[in-house]
PDB file of C-alpha atoms in Angstrom:
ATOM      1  CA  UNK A   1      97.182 115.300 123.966  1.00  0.00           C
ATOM      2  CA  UNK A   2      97.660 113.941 120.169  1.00  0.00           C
ATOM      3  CA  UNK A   3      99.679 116.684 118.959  1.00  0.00           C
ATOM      4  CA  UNK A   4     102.045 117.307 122.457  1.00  0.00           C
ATOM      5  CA  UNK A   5     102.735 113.256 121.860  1.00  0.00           C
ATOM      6  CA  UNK A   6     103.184 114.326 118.217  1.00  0.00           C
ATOM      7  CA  UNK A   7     105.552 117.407 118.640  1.00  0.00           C
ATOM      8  CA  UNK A   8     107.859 114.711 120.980  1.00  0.00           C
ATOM      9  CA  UNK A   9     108.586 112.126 118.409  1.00  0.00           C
ATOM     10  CA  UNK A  10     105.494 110.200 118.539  1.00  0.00           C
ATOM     11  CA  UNK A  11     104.181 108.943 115.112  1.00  0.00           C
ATOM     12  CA  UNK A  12     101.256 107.350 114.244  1.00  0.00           C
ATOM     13  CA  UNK A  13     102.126 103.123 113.982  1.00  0.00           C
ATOM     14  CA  UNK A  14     100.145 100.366 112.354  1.00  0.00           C
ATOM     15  CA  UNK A  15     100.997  96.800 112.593  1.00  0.00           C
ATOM     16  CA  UNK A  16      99.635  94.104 110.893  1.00  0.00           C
ATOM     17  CA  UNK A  17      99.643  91.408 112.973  1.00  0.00           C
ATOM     18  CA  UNK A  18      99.432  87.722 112.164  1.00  0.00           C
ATOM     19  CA  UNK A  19      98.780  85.152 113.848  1.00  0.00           C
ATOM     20  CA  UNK A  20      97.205  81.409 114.136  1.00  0.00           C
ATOM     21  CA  UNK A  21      94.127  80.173 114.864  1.00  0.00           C
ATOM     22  CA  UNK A  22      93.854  78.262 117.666  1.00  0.00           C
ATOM     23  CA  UNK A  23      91.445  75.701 116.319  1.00  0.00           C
ATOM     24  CA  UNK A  24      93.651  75.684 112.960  1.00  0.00           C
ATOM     25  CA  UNK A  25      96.903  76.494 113.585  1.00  0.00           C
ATOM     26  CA  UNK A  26      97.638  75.719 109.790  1.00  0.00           C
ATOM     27  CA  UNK A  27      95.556  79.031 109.047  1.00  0.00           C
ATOM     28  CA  UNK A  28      96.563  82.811 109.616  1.00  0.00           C
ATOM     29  CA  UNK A  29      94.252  85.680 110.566  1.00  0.00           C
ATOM     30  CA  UNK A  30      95.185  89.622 110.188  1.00  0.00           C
ATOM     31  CA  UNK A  31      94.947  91.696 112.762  1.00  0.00           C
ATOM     32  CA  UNK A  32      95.562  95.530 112.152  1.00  0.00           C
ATOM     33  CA  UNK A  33      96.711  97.606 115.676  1.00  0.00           C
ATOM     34  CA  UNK A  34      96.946 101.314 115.523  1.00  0.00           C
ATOM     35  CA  UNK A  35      98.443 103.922 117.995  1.00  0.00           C
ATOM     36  CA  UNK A  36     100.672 106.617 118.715  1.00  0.00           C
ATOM     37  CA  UNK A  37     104.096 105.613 119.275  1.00  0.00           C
ATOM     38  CA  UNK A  38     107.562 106.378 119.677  1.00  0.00           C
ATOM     39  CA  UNK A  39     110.211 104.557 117.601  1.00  0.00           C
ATOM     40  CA  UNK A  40     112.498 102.624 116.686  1.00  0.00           C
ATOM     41  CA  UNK A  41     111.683 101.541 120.512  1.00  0.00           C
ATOM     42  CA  UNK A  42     107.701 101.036 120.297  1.00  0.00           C
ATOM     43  CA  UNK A  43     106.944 100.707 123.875  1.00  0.00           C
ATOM     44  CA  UNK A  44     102.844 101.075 123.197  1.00  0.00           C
ATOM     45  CA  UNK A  45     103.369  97.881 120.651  1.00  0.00           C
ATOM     46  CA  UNK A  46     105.920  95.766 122.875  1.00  0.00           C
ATOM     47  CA  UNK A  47     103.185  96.430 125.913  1.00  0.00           C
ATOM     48  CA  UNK A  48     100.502  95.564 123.293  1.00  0.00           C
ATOM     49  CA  UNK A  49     101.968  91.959 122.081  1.00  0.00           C
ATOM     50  CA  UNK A  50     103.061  91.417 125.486  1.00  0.00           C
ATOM     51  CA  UNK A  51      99.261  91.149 126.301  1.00  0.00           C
ATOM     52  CA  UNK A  52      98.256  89.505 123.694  1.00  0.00           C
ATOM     53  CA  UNK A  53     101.243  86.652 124.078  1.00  0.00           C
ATOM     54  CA  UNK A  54     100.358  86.622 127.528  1.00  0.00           C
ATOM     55  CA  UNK A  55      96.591  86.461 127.234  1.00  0.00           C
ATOM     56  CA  UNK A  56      95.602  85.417 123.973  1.00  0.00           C
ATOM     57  CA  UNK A  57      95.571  82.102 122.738  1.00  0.00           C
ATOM     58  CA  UNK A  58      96.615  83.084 119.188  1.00  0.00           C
ATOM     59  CA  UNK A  59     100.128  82.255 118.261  1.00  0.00           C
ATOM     60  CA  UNK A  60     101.738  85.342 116.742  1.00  0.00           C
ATOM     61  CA  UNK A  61     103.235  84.539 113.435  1.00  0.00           C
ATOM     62  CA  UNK A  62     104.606  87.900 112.152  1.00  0.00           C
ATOM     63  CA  UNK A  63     104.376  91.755 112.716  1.00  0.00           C
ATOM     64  CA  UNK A  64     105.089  94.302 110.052  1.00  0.00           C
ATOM     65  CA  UNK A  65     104.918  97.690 111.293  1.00  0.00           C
ATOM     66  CA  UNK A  66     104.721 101.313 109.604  1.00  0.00           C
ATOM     67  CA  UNK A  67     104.866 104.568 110.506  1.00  0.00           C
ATOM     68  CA  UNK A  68     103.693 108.198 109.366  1.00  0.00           C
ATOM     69  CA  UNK A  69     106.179 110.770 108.877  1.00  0.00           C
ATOM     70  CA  UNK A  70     106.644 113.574 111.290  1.00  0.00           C
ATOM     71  CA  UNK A  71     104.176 116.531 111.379  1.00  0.00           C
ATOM     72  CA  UNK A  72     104.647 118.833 108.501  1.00  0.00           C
ATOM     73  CA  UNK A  73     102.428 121.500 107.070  1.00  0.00           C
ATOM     74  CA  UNK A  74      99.365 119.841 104.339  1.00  0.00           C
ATOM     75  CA  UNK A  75     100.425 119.743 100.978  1.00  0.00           C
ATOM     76  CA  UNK A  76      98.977 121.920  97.700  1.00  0.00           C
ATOM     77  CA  UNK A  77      98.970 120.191  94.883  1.00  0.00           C
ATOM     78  CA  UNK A  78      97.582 121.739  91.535  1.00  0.00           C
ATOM     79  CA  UNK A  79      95.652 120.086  88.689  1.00  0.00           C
ATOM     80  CA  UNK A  80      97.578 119.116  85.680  1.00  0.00           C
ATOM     81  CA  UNK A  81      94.523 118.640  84.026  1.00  0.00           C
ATOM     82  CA  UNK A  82      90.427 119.031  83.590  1.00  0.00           C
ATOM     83  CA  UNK A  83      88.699 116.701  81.807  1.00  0.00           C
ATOM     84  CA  UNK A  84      84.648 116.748  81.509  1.00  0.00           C
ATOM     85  CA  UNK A  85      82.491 113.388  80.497  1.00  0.00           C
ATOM     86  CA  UNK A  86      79.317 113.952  78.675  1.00  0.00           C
TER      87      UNK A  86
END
């Protein structure tokens, strides 16, 4: 099911997501969310912060999102160098 998402524009997403304690609302905590998704819409991630606005008590500071390229073929790289330690 990964690579038929994959082959119809889906890309694997990461957001780091921060947001405040609800004890200390002067402090920020990370939270890191990954999934397939489709951009520039992200309907998995607009679902996913609309649960967590709706449910969670942490107040969402900022989200920075990135993505992976599409599927391409592995890259070959070759040594420029060997170097041994003795």
């Amino acid at each position: 099911m990964s690579l038929r998402l994959q082959l119809n524009d889906y890309r694997l997403t990461t957001a780091e997501i921060l947001y405040r304690l609800p004890d200390h609302p002067t402090l920020l905590q990370t939270y890191i969310w990954q999934e397939l998704d489709l951009a520039p819409s992200y309907p998995q991630l607009r679902r996913f912060l609309d649960f967590w606005t709706r449910s969670l008590e942490g107040q969402l500071h900022s989200v920075r999102v990135a993505q992976q390229g599409p599927i391409s073929p592995p890259a070959l790289r070759h040594a420029t160098a060997c170097l041994t330690l003795h």
